[in-house]
mmCIF file of C-alpha atoms and ligand atoms in Angstrom:
data_model
loop_
_atom_site.group_PDB
_atom_site.id
_atom_site.type_symbol
_atom_site.label_atom_id
_atom_site.label_comp_id
_atom_site.label_asym_id
_atom_site.label_seq_id
_atom_site.Cartn_x
_atom_site.Cartn_y
_atom_site.Cartn_z
ATOM 1 C CA MET A 1 32.457 0.787 1.217
ATOM 2 C CA GLU A 2 30.787 -2.524 3.515
ATOM 3 C CA LEU A 3 31.978 -5.504 3.029
ATOM 4 C CA GLY A 4 30.453 -6.762 -0.791
ATOM 5 C CA PHE A 5 29.890 -3.880 -1.997
ATOM 6 C CA PRO A 6 29.497 -2.172 -5.330
ATOM 7 C CA LEU A 7 27.304 -4.909 -6.142
ATOM 8 C CA ALA A 8 29.044 -5.809 -10.152
ATOM 9 C CA PRO A 9 26.060 -6.171 -12.289
ATOM 10 C CA GLY A 10 24.950 -8.888 -12.620
ATOM 11 C CA ALA A 11 23.947 -9.011 -9.197
ATOM 12 C CA THR A 12 19.767 -9.191 -7.814
ATOM 13 C CA ILE A 13 18.193 -6.177 -5.634
ATOM 14 C CA GLY A 14 15.607 -7.203 -3.778
ATOM 15 C CA ILE A 15 12.488 -4.760 -3.292
ATOM 16 C CA LEU A 16 9.842 -5.187 -0.542
ATOM 17 C CA GLY A 17 6.127 -3.050 -2.246
ATOM 18 C CA GLY A 18 5.067 -3.879 -6.226
ATOM 19 C CA GLY A 19 3.937 -0.297 -6.376
ATOM 20 C CA GLN A 20 4.798 1.636 -9.103
ATOM 21 C CA LEU A 21 7.771 3.535 -7.216
ATOM 22 C CA GLY A 22 8.886 0.225 -7.291
ATOM 23 C CA ARG A 23 8.795 -0.224 -10.800
ATOM 24 C CA MET A 24 10.637 1.564 -11.445
ATOM 25 C CA LEU A 25 12.707 1.293 -9.485
ATOM 26 C CA ALA A 26 13.278 -2.479 -11.627
ATOM 27 C CA LEU A 27 13.361 -0.624 -14.489
ATOM 28 C CA ALA A 28 15.570 1.395 -12.377
ATOM 29 C CA ALA A 29 17.599 -1.573 -11.866
ATOM 30 C CA ALA A 30 17.422 -3.370 -15.345
ATOM 31 C CA ARG A 31 19.592 -0.901 -16.762
ATOM 32 C CA LEU A 32 22.483 -0.422 -14.157
ATOM 33 C CA GLY A 33 22.671 -5.393 -15.035
ATOM 34 C CA PHE A 34 20.510 -5.815 -11.912
ATOM 35 C CA ASP A 35 17.751 -8.219 -11.332
ATOM 36 C CA VAL A 36 14.791 -8.144 -9.042
ATOM 37 C CA VAL A 37 12.628 -9.699 -7.099
ATOM 38 C CA ILE A 38 9.954 -8.313 -5.636
ATOM 39 C CA LEU A 39 8.036 -9.229 -2.364
ATOM 40 C CA THR A 40 3.974 -7.734 -2.094
ATOM 41 C CA PRO A 41 1.590 -9.313 -0.933
ATOM 42 C CA GLU A 42 -0.567 -7.758 -3.979
ATOM 43 C CA LEU A 43 -1.703 -10.480 -6.862
ATOM 44 C CA ASP A 44 -0.107 -8.919 -10.368
ATOM 45 C CA ALA A 45 1.390 -5.424 -9.167
ATOM 46 C CA PRO A 46 2.533 -3.265 -10.844
ATOM 47 C CA ALA A 47 6.329 -3.819 -10.302
ATOM 48 C CA SER A 48 6.249 -7.619 -10.180
ATOM 49 C CA ARG A 49 5.719 -7.515 -15.002
ATOM 50 C CA VAL A 50 9.194 -5.961 -14.597
ATOM 51 C CA ALA A 51 10.853 -8.034 -12.102
ATOM 52 C CA ARG A 52 12.855 -11.303 -12.740
ATOM 53 C CA GLU A 53 10.465 -12.571 -10.257
ATOM 54 C CA THR A 54 7.652 -12.281 -8.085
ATOM 55 C CA LEU A 55 7.366 -13.288 -4.460
ATOM 56 C CA ILE A 56 3.791 -12.883 -3.562
ATOM 57 C CA ALA A 57 3.536 -12.408 0.267
ATOM 58 C CA SER A 58 2.510 -10.600 3.153
ATOM 59 C CA PHE A 59 5.865 -8.799 5.006
ATOM 60 C CA ASP A 60 5.549 -11.264 7.660
ATOM 61 C CA ASP A 61 5.783 -13.737 6.356
ATOM 62 C CA ALA A 62 8.564 -15.324 7.304
ATOM 63 C CA ASP A 63 9.517 -18.413 4.576
ATOM 64 C CA ALA A 64 8.961 -15.715 2.208
ATOM 65 C CA LEU A 65 12.110 -12.883 4.095
ATOM 66 C CA ALA A 66 14.057 -16.213 3.908
ATOM 67 C CA ARG A 67 14.200 -17.095 0.485
ATOM 68 C CA LEU A 68 13.575 -12.901 -0.186
ATOM 69 C CA ALA A 69 17.482 -12.716 1.646
ATOM 70 C CA ASP A 70 18.175 -16.040 0.259
ATOM 71 C CA LEU A 71 18.250 -14.344 -4.000
ATOM 72 C CA CYS A 72 19.009 -11.198 -2.892
ATOM 73 C CA ASP A 73 23.086 -9.191 -2.433
ATOM 74 C CA VAL A 74 20.424 -5.779 -1.400
ATOM 75 C CA ILE A 75 17.603 -5.452 -0.207
ATOM 76 C CA THR A 76 15.247 -2.451 -0.481
ATOM 77 C CA TYR A 77 11.616 -1.205 0.389
ATOM 78 C CA GLU A 78 9.369 1.005 -1.862
ATOM 79 C CA PHE A 79 7.098 1.844 0.914
ATOM 80 C CA GLU A 80 7.897 3.326 4.467
ATOM 81 C CA LYS A 81 5.193 1.687 6.139
ATOM 82 C CA VAL A 82 7.607 -2.613 5.866
ATOM 83 C CA PRO A 83 6.843 -3.736 9.496
ATOM 84 C CA ALA A 84 10.190 -3.759 11.687
ATOM 85 C CA ALA A 85 9.647 -5.998 12.339
ATOM 86 C CA ALA A 86 10.770 -7.750 8.856
ATOM 87 C CA VAL A 87 12.908 -5.535 8.482
ATOM 88 C CA GLU A 88 14.848 -6.932 11.808
ATOM 89 C CA ARG A 89 13.980 -10.385 10.104
ATOM 90 C CA LEU A 90 15.711 -9.853 7.188
ATOM 91 C CA LYS A 91 18.862 -8.070 9.695
ATOM 92 C CA ALA A 92 19.638 -11.202 10.858
ATOM 93 C CA LEU A 93 19.439 -13.381 8.295
ATOM 94 C CA GLY A 94 22.319 -11.260 6.861
ATOM 95 C CA ALA A 95 21.037 -9.339 3.694
ATOM 96 C CA PRO A 96 21.098 -6.224 4.503
ATOM 97 C CA VAL A 97 18.268 -3.016 3.780
ATOM 98 C CA ALA A 98 18.814 0.302 3.093
ATOM 99 C CA PRO A 99 18.078 1.954 4.508
ATOM 100 C CA ASN A 100 18.072 1.492 7.876
ATOM 101 C CA ASP A 101 15.208 0.385 9.857
ATOM 102 C CA GLU A 102 16.464 3.035 12.990
ATOM 103 C CA THR A 103 15.661 5.596 9.882
ATOM 104 C CA LEU A 104 11.590 3.334 9.649
ATOM 105 C CA ALA A 105 11.703 3.382 13.332
ATOM 106 C CA VAL A 106 11.439 8.051 13.051
ATOM 107 C CA ALA A 107 9.573 8.228 9.429
ATOM 108 C CA GLN A 108 6.584 5.075 10.934
ATOM 109 C CA ASP A 109 6.748 8.046 13.959
ATOM 110 C CA ARG A 110 4.951 11.459 13.899
ATOM 111 C CA VAL A 111 6.336 12.367 16.651
ATOM 112 C CA ALA A 112 9.544 10.034 16.570
ATOM 113 C CA GLU A 113 10.072 11.664 13.494
ATOM 114 C CA LYS A 114 9.269 15.335 14.641
ATOM 115 C CA THR A 115 11.551 14.425 17.584
ATOM 116 C CA PHE A 116 14.482 13.667 15.032
ATOM 117 C CA LEU A 117 14.249 16.698 12.978
ATOM 118 C CA ASN A 118 15.305 18.802 17.038
ATOM 119 C CA ALA A 119 17.429 17.142 17.583
ATOM 120 C CA ALA A 120 18.935 17.675 13.527
ATOM 121 C CA GLY A 121 19.243 20.820 13.456
ATOM 122 C CA VAL A 122 16.419 21.401 11.545
ATOM 123 C CA ALA A 123 12.618 22.789 12.370
ATOM 124 C CA THR A 124 9.001 21.956 12.811
ATOM 125 C CA VAL A 125 6.998 22.878 13.876
ATOM 126 C CA ALA A 126 6.739 22.863 17.193
ATOM 127 C CA PHE A 127 3.925 19.778 18.269
ATOM 128 C CA ALA A 128 2.919 17.911 21.648
ATOM 129 C CA GLU A 129 2.201 14.140 22.013
ATOM 130 C CA VAL A 130 -1.260 13.002 23.116
ATOM 131 C CA HIS A 131 -1.951 10.093 24.109
ATOM 132 C CA ASP A 132 -5.705 10.069 25.449
ATOM 133 C CA THR A 133 -7.972 12.718 26.473
ATOM 134 C CA GLN A 134 -6.186 14.437 29.272
ATOM 135 C CA SER A 135 -2.963 15.021 26.900
ATOM 136 C CA ALA A 136 -5.050 15.737 23.960
ATOM 137 C CA ALA A 137 -6.898 18.918 26.187
ATOM 138 C CA ALA A 138 -3.305 19.384 27.459
ATOM 139 C CA ALA A 139 -1.856 20.052 24.823
ATOM 140 C CA ALA A 140 -4.385 22.154 23.099
ATOM 141 C CA ALA A 141 -3.039 24.452 25.621
ATOM 142 C CA LEU A 142 -0.109 24.211 24.608
ATOM 143 C CA ILE A 143 0.518 24.681 21.441
ATOM 144 C CA GLY A 144 -3.207 27.124 21.348
ATOM 145 C CA VAL A 145 -5.493 27.132 18.756
ATOM 146 C CA PRO A 146 -6.204 26.292 15.602
ATOM 147 C CA SER A 147 -3.773 23.302 15.612
ATOM 148 C CA LEU A 148 -3.260 20.449 13.471
ATOM 149 C CA MET A 149 -4.452 16.552 15.503
ATOM 150 C CA LYS A 150 -2.494 13.141 13.283
ATOM 151 C CA THR A 151 -2.434 9.798 14.525
ATOM 152 C CA ARG A 152 0.930 9.763 15.174
ATOM 153 C CA ARG A 153 0.743 6.033 12.172
ATOM 154 C CA GLU A 154 -0.233 5.055 9.803
ATOM 155 C CA GLY A 155 -1.897 8.726 8.211
ATOM 156 C CA TYR A 156 -1.245 9.299 4.882
ATOM 157 C CA ASP A 157 -2.256 11.204 1.442
ATOM 158 C CA GLY A 158 -4.252 13.546 4.355
ATOM 159 C CA LYS A 159 -6.039 11.130 5.695
ATOM 160 C CA GLY A 160 -5.561 11.080 9.789
ATOM 161 C CA GLN A 161 -6.064 14.200 9.885
ATOM 162 C CA LYS A 162 -8.416 16.339 11.554
ATOM 163 C CA TRP A 163 -7.763 20.179 12.124
ATOM 164 C CA VAL A 164 -9.079 21.149 16.641
ATOM 165 C CA GLU A 165 -10.446 24.905 16.594
ATOM 166 C CA HIS A 166 -11.428 25.093 19.581
ATOM 167 C CA VAL A 167 -8.503 23.621 22.310
ATOM 168 C CA ALA A 168 -12.678 22.754 24.010
ATOM 169 C CA ASP A 169 -12.634 19.862 21.723
ATOM 170 C CA ALA A 170 -9.300 18.485 21.888
ATOM 171 C CA ALA A 171 -10.532 15.037 23.370
ATOM 172 C CA GLY A 172 -13.708 15.288 20.768
ATOM 173 C CA VAL A 173 -10.977 15.551 17.917
ATOM 174 C CA PHE A 174 -8.315 13.242 19.695
ATOM 175 C CA GLU A 175 -11.709 10.062 19.820
ATOM 176 C CA ALA A 176 -13.277 10.483 16.407
ATOM 177 C CA LEU A 177 -8.891 9.598 15.146
ATOM 178 C CA GLY A 178 -9.976 7.006 17.152
ATOM 179 C CA GLY A 179 -8.426 7.354 20.236
ATOM 180 C CA VAL A 180 -4.975 6.313 18.708
ATOM 181 C CA PRO A 181 -1.400 7.884 19.994
ATOM 182 C CA CYS A 182 -0.971 11.209 18.074
ATOM 183 C CA ILE A 183 0.086 14.227 17.444
ATOM 184 C CA LEU A 184 -0.985 18.001 17.469
ATOM 185 C CA GLU A 185 1.513 20.295 15.742
ATOM 186 C CA ALA A 186 1.555 24.083 15.403
ATOM 187 C CA PRO A 187 -0.081 25.222 12.159
ATOM 188 C CA ALA A 188 2.243 25.710 8.996
ATOM 189 C CA ASP A 189 1.775 29.153 8.125
ATOM 190 C CA PHE A 190 3.186 27.914 4.766
ATOM 191 C CA VAL A 191 3.240 30.060 1.373
ATOM 192 C CA ARG A 192 4.700 27.686 -0.616
ATOM 193 C CA GLU A 193 4.969 24.224 -0.734
ATOM 194 C CA LEU A 194 8.376 22.498 -1.766
ATOM 195 C CA SER A 195 10.219 19.229 -1.440
ATOM 196 C CA VAL A 196 13.698 18.140 -1.624
ATOM 197 C CA ILE A 197 14.619 14.519 -2.697
ATOM 198 C CA ALA A 198 17.807 14.212 -2.341
ATOM 199 C CA ALA A 199 20.464 11.278 -1.780
ATOM 200 C CA ARG A 200 23.226 10.035 0.365
ATOM 201 C CA GLY A 201 25.965 6.640 -0.940
ATOM 202 C CA ARG A 202 27.369 3.273 0.976
ATOM 203 C CA ASP A 203 30.673 6.151 0.554
ATOM 204 C CA GLY A 204 28.848 9.184 2.803
ATOM 205 C CA GLY A 205 28.603 11.296 -0.308
ATOM 206 C CA LEU A 206 25.761 13.140 -0.640
ATOM 207 C CA ALA A 207 23.700 14.945 -4.048
ATOM 208 C CA ILE A 208 20.758 16.803 -3.528
ATOM 209 C CA TYR A 209 18.321 17.316 -6.043
ATOM 210 C CA PRO A 210 16.849 21.181 -7.100
ATOM 211 C CA LEU A 211 13.845 22.207 -4.382
ATOM 212 C CA ALA A 212 10.603 21.024 -6.602
ATOM 213 C CA GLU A 213 7.036 22.898 -5.436
ATOM 214 C CA ASN A 214 3.943 21.372 -4.834
ATOM 215 C CA HIS A 215 0.669 21.715 -5.589
ATOM 216 C CA HIS A 216 -1.792 18.861 -3.980
ATOM 217 C CA GLU A 217 -5.653 18.173 -4.449
ATOM 218 C CA GLY A 218 -7.208 16.684 -2.043
ATOM 219 C CA GLY A 219 -4.888 15.822 0.221
ATOM 220 C CA ILE A 220 -3.749 14.051 -2.729
ATOM 221 C CA LEU A 221 -0.393 15.047 -4.736
ATOM 222 C CA ARG A 222 -2.034 16.622 -8.068
ATOM 223 C CA ARG A 223 1.235 18.038 -9.799
ATOM 224 C CA SER A 224 5.077 19.686 -8.610
ATOM 225 C CA VAL A 225 6.895 22.039 -11.110
ATOM 226 C CA ALA A 226 11.378 22.129 -10.667
ATOM 227 C CA PRO A 227 12.904 23.462 -9.942
ATOM 228 C CA ALA A 228 11.117 25.775 -8.401
ATOM 229 C CA PRO A 229 11.925 29.059 -8.482
ATOM 230 C CA ALA A 230 13.705 29.798 -5.649
ATOM 231 C CA ALA A 231 15.906 32.736 -3.974
ATOM 232 C CA PRO A 232 20.166 30.723 -3.819
ATOM 233 C CA ASP A 233 19.169 32.083 0.592
ATOM 234 C CA LEU A 234 16.927 28.895 -0.045
ATOM 235 C CA ALA A 235 17.875 26.225 -1.778
ATOM 236 C CA GLY A 236 21.416 26.203 0.936
ATOM 237 C CA GLN A 237 18.852 26.303 3.031
ATOM 238 C CA ALA A 238 16.934 22.609 1.973
ATOM 239 C CA GLU A 239 20.506 21.811 1.259
ATOM 240 C CA ARG A 240 21.930 22.319 4.374
ATOM 241 C CA ILE A 241 18.099 19.857 5.955
ATOM 242 C CA ALA A 242 19.445 17.403 3.042
ATOM 243 C CA ALA A 243 22.953 16.858 4.075
ATOM 244 C CA GLN A 244 21.650 17.279 8.535
ATOM 245 C CA ILE A 245 19.546 14.688 8.570
ATOM 246 C CA LEU A 246 20.618 11.823 5.380
ATOM 247 C CA THR A 247 24.460 12.032 7.520
ATOM 248 C CA ARG A 248 22.109 12.248 10.733
ATOM 249 C CA LEU A 249 20.653 8.791 9.723
ATOM 250 C CA ASP A 250 23.439 7.568 8.471
ATOM 251 C CA TYR A 251 20.916 6.873 5.481
ATOM 252 C CA VAL A 252 21.828 5.088 2.419
ATOM 253 C CA GLY A 253 19.423 5.324 -0.419
ATOM 254 C CA VAL A 254 17.035 8.243 -2.012
ATOM 255 C CA ILE A 255 14.936 10.649 0.640
ATOM 256 C CA GLY A 256 11.598 12.363 0.192
ATOM 257 C CA ILE A 257 11.848 15.026 3.122
ATOM 258 C CA GLU A 258 8.555 17.810 1.940
ATOM 259 C CA LEU A 259 8.333 22.242 3.024
ATOM 260 C CA PHE A 260 6.732 24.393 4.172
ATOM 261 C CA GLY A 261 8.002 27.724 3.108
ATOM 262 C CA LEU A 262 7.184 30.260 5.353
ATOM 263 C CA ALA A 263 6.192 33.904 4.029
ATOM 264 C CA ASP A 264 9.419 34.913 5.579
ATOM 265 C CA GLY A 265 11.892 32.663 3.456
ATOM 266 C CA ARG A 266 12.890 29.811 6.307
ATOM 267 C CA LEU A 267 11.835 26.542 6.106
ATOM 268 C CA LEU A 268 10.230 23.470 7.182
ATOM 269 C CA ALA A 269 10.626 20.251 7.524
ATOM 270 C CA ASN A 270 6.929 18.211 7.269
ATOM 271 C CA GLU A 271 7.537 15.154 7.150
ATOM 272 C CA ILE A 272 10.326 12.489 5.612
ATOM 273 C CA ALA A 273 9.792 9.007 3.207
ATOM 274 C CA PRO A 274 13.271 7.169 3.284
ATOM 275 C CA ARG A 275 12.893 5.833 -0.192
ATOM 276 C CA VAL A 276 11.868 7.711 -3.572
ATOM 277 C CA HIS A 277 9.135 9.708 -3.374
ATOM 278 C CA ASN A 278 6.529 10.943 -5.812
ATOM 279 C CA THR A 279 7.470 15.386 -5.841
ATOM 280 C CA GLY A 280 10.616 13.118 -7.893
ATOM 281 C CA HIS A 281 9.058 12.103 -10.683
ATOM 282 C CA TRP A 282 10.489 15.698 -11.993
ATOM 283 C CA THR A 283 14.261 14.511 -12.030
ATOM 284 C CA GLN A 284 13.076 10.871 -14.681
ATOM 285 C CA ASP A 285 13.092 13.892 -16.827
ATOM 286 C CA GLY A 286 14.576 16.329 -15.463
ATOM 287 C CA CYS A 287 18.277 15.251 -14.221
ATOM 288 C CA GLU A 288 20.845 12.997 -15.996
ATOM 289 C CA VAL A 289 20.986 10.380 -13.774
ATOM 290 C CA CYS A 290 16.820 9.779 -11.929
ATOM 291 C CA GLN A 291 15.732 8.975 -8.594
ATOM 292 C CA PHE A 292 14.968 6.024 -8.916
ATOM 293 C CA GLU A 293 18.154 5.201 -10.750
ATOM 294 C CA GLN A 294 19.985 7.869 -8.207
ATOM 295 C CA HIS A 295 18.645 4.650 -5.629
ATOM 296 C CA ILE A 296 19.676 1.715 -7.176
ATOM 297 C CA ARG A 297 23.092 2.886 -7.270
ATOM 298 C CA ALA A 298 23.750 4.468 -3.039
ATOM 299 C CA VAL A 299 21.588 1.154 -2.413
ATOM 300 C CA ALA A 300 23.846 -1.143 -4.542
ATOM 301 C CA GLY A 301 27.265 0.933 -3.622
ATOM 302 C CA TRP A 302 28.144 2.781 -6.784
ATOM 303 C CA PRO A 303 28.425 6.371 -7.881
ATOM 304 C CA LEU A 304 26.346 8.286 -6.876
ATOM 305 C CA GLY A 305 25.358 9.907 -10.284
ATOM 306 C CA PRO A 306 24.757 14.489 -11.333
ATOM 307 C CA THR A 307 21.347 16.513 -9.804
ATOM 308 C CA ASP A 308 21.776 19.498 -12.829
ATOM 309 C CA ALA A 309 18.592 19.882 -13.834
ATOM 310 C CA ARG A 310 18.918 19.865 -17.778
ATOM 311 C CA VAL A 311 15.341 21.099 -18.110
ATOM 312 C CA HIS A 312 11.642 22.951 -16.452
ATOM 313 C CA VAL A 313 9.661 20.488 -15.425
ATOM 314 C CA GLU A 314 5.580 20.030 -14.890
ATOM 315 C CA MET A 315 4.958 16.265 -12.795
ATOM 316 C CA ILE A 316 1.039 15.566 -12.886
ATOM 317 C CA ASN A 317 -0.095 12.879 -11.652
ATOM 318 C CA LEU A 318 -3.097 11.173 -14.568
ATOM 319 C CA LEU A 319 -5.572 10.135 -11.200
ATOM 320 C CA GLY A 320 -8.344 7.418 -12.220
ATOM 321 C CA ASP A 321 -8.806 7.917 -16.180
ATOM 322 C CA GLU A 322 -6.858 10.493 -16.533
ATOM 323 C CA ALA A 323 -4.768 7.844 -18.336
ATOM 324 C CA GLY A 324 -6.897 7.132 -20.159
ATOM 325 C CA ALA A 325 -5.551 10.516 -22.445
ATOM 326 C CA TRP A 326 -2.794 8.157 -23.314
ATOM 327 C CA LEU A 327 -2.982 8.949 -26.934
ATOM 328 C CA LYS A 328 -3.431 12.341 -26.327
ATOM 329 C CA LEU A 329 -0.694 12.773 -24.274
ATOM 330 C CA ALA A 330 1.707 10.548 -25.647
ATOM 331 C CA ALA A 331 1.115 12.806 -29.092
ATOM 332 C CA GLU A 332 2.393 16.188 -27.263
ATOM 333 C CA PRO A 333 6.025 16.524 -28.096
ATOM 334 C CA GLU A 334 6.924 18.462 -24.195
ATOM 335 C CA THR A 335 5.242 15.273 -22.787
ATOM 336 C CA ARG A 336 6.766 12.246 -21.196
ATOM 337 C CA LEU A 337 4.614 10.186 -20.362
ATOM 338 C CA HIS A 338 5.342 7.132 -17.552
ATOM 339 C CA LEU A 339 2.519 4.503 -17.006
ATOM 340 C CA TYR A 340 1.981 2.132 -14.457
ATOM 341 C CA GLY A 341 0.055 -1.072 -15.859
ATOM 342 C CA LYS A 342 -2.527 -1.664 -13.659
ATOM 343 C CA ARG A 343 -5.775 -2.796 -14.054
ATOM 344 C CA GLU A 344 -7.975 -1.099 -12.873
ATOM 345 C CA ALA A 345 -8.827 3.284 -13.141
ATOM 346 C CA LYS A 346 -10.218 3.756 -9.800
ATOM 347 C CA PRO A 347 -10.885 7.462 -8.344
ATOM 348 C CA GLY A 348 -8.398 9.103 -6.774
ATOM 349 C CA ARG A 349 -5.967 6.537 -8.450
ATOM 350 C CA LYS A 350 -2.136 7.231 -9.338
ATOM 351 C CA MET A 351 -2.493 5.234 -12.562
ATOM 352 C CA GLY A 352 0.482 7.397 -14.096
ATOM 353 C CA HIS A 353 1.823 10.511 -14.714
ATOM 354 C CA VAL A 354 3.173 13.008 -17.303
ATOM 355 C CA ASN A 355 6.495 15.245 -17.253
ATOM 356 C CA ARG A 356 5.915 18.551 -19.811
ATOM 357 C CA LEU A 357 9.628 19.461 -20.185
ATOM 358 C CA SER A 358 10.004 23.253 -21.341
ATOM 359 C CA PRO A 359 13.493 25.454 -21.135
ATOM 360 C CA LEU A 360 15.128 25.782 -18.268
HETATM 361 P P1 AMP B 401 1.039 15.154 5.786
HETATM 362 O O1 AMP B 401 0.540 14.285 5.877
HETATM 363 O O2 AMP B 401 1.491 15.351 7.665
HETATM 364 O O3 AMP B 401 1.855 15.533 4.693
HETATM 365 O O4 AMP B 401 0.045 16.730 5.765
HETATM 366 C C1 AMP B 401 -0.500 16.491 4.623
HETATM 367 C C2 AMP B 401 -0.737 18.598 4.137
HETATM 368 O O5 AMP B 401 -1.040 18.701 5.119
HETATM 369 C C3 AMP B 401 0.573 18.958 3.807
HETATM 370 O O6 AMP B 401 0.586 18.006 2.539
HETATM 371 C C4 AMP B 401 0.515 20.018 4.236
HETATM 372 O O7 AMP B 401 -0.498 21.051 3.294
HETATM 373 C C5 AMP B 401 -0.549 20.315 4.823
HETATM 374 N N1 AMP B 401 -0.060 20.411 6.118
HETATM 375 C C6 AMP B 401 -0.157 19.101 7.471
HETATM 376 N N2 AMP B 401 -0.122 19.265 8.504
HETATM 377 C C7 AMP B 401 0.018 21.089 9.044
HETATM 378 C C8 AMP B 401 0.040 21.830 9.309
HETATM 379 N N3 AMP B 401 1.033 22.025 10.476
HETATM 380 N N4 AMP B 401 -0.223 22.717 9.021
HETATM 381 C C9 AMP B 401 -0.311 22.881 8.256
HETATM 382 N N5 AMP B 401 -1.015 22.207 7.048
HETATM 383 C C10 AMP B 401 -0.143 21.280 6.848
#
């Protein structure tokens, strides 16, 4: 265990980002006796309203980063688009940051991510790097069509990606994506999308949750069902994948790993999110220790908690004005309601979620 850990209750945890993930992390931290300071450029952010203090500044504001480093015993983040320079700056100021910067670099670039996964012995779809119109055509010839071109950076919720139907279209698709560096991926012939949420502590201990099965609509997560019906072999594969990734990254904290379940029973990794994950919200009501508490335990150097499912959970995101049904939802005995306190319900915006419980 590194010097200064485990953190005692009363210590202060810094969170980069002020969205709902930061809010739920802050609530979990408070339950364990920690204080939370948020750094976010957003006024009145969901996490700010449950934290001790918020520094409202951009992530590259040197003064704000120095103040955060000064106030906090450990710093974590709730989204993976944190500029690498911000983490470097915090480290240079002597603040421990978890998960580490190598992880951020891997998670911010789809080519680095898949290269890392393969090197860690985790299978992915075949892929090729694209940086100009020639390499776009060459990649399509190599990978075949149809194939999926995605921007290497900044993509989320299905944005920044387009299918290439013919080799001759590849250069045009590259240009339509803005001519920025891209990856071309072979199609994953999946029968379902799954994810595994896992944690690694400062002592190297692992905690791995049961698989969730995920359903997207319009690129946005609609619902997750967990524990996903899965043969023991599939659960074993997911555990091996999580263990390889976490150990290889010398990771501290919770990670979300998105997986494709193929018809032949194999799992391919699609993406890693170095943070708590929407497909892990079911653990709040389904497990002894939820992903948010688990992350706080990990970064604080505490022992990790049990991950067994106590009940079956269907997690449904409340998008846009769906959260307006709070009174009806609150009246359902099997439904646990989680609202993020966002002031404005824009279409597709994640306003909250429900966990619907049923016996295992
Ligand atoms: P991503 O931005 O990588 O999380 O991808 C968003 C969604 O696009 C995934 O949840 C899948 O439904 C789909 N997708 C991503 N990559 C592939 C692929 N290589 N083949 C088929 N579908 C994919």
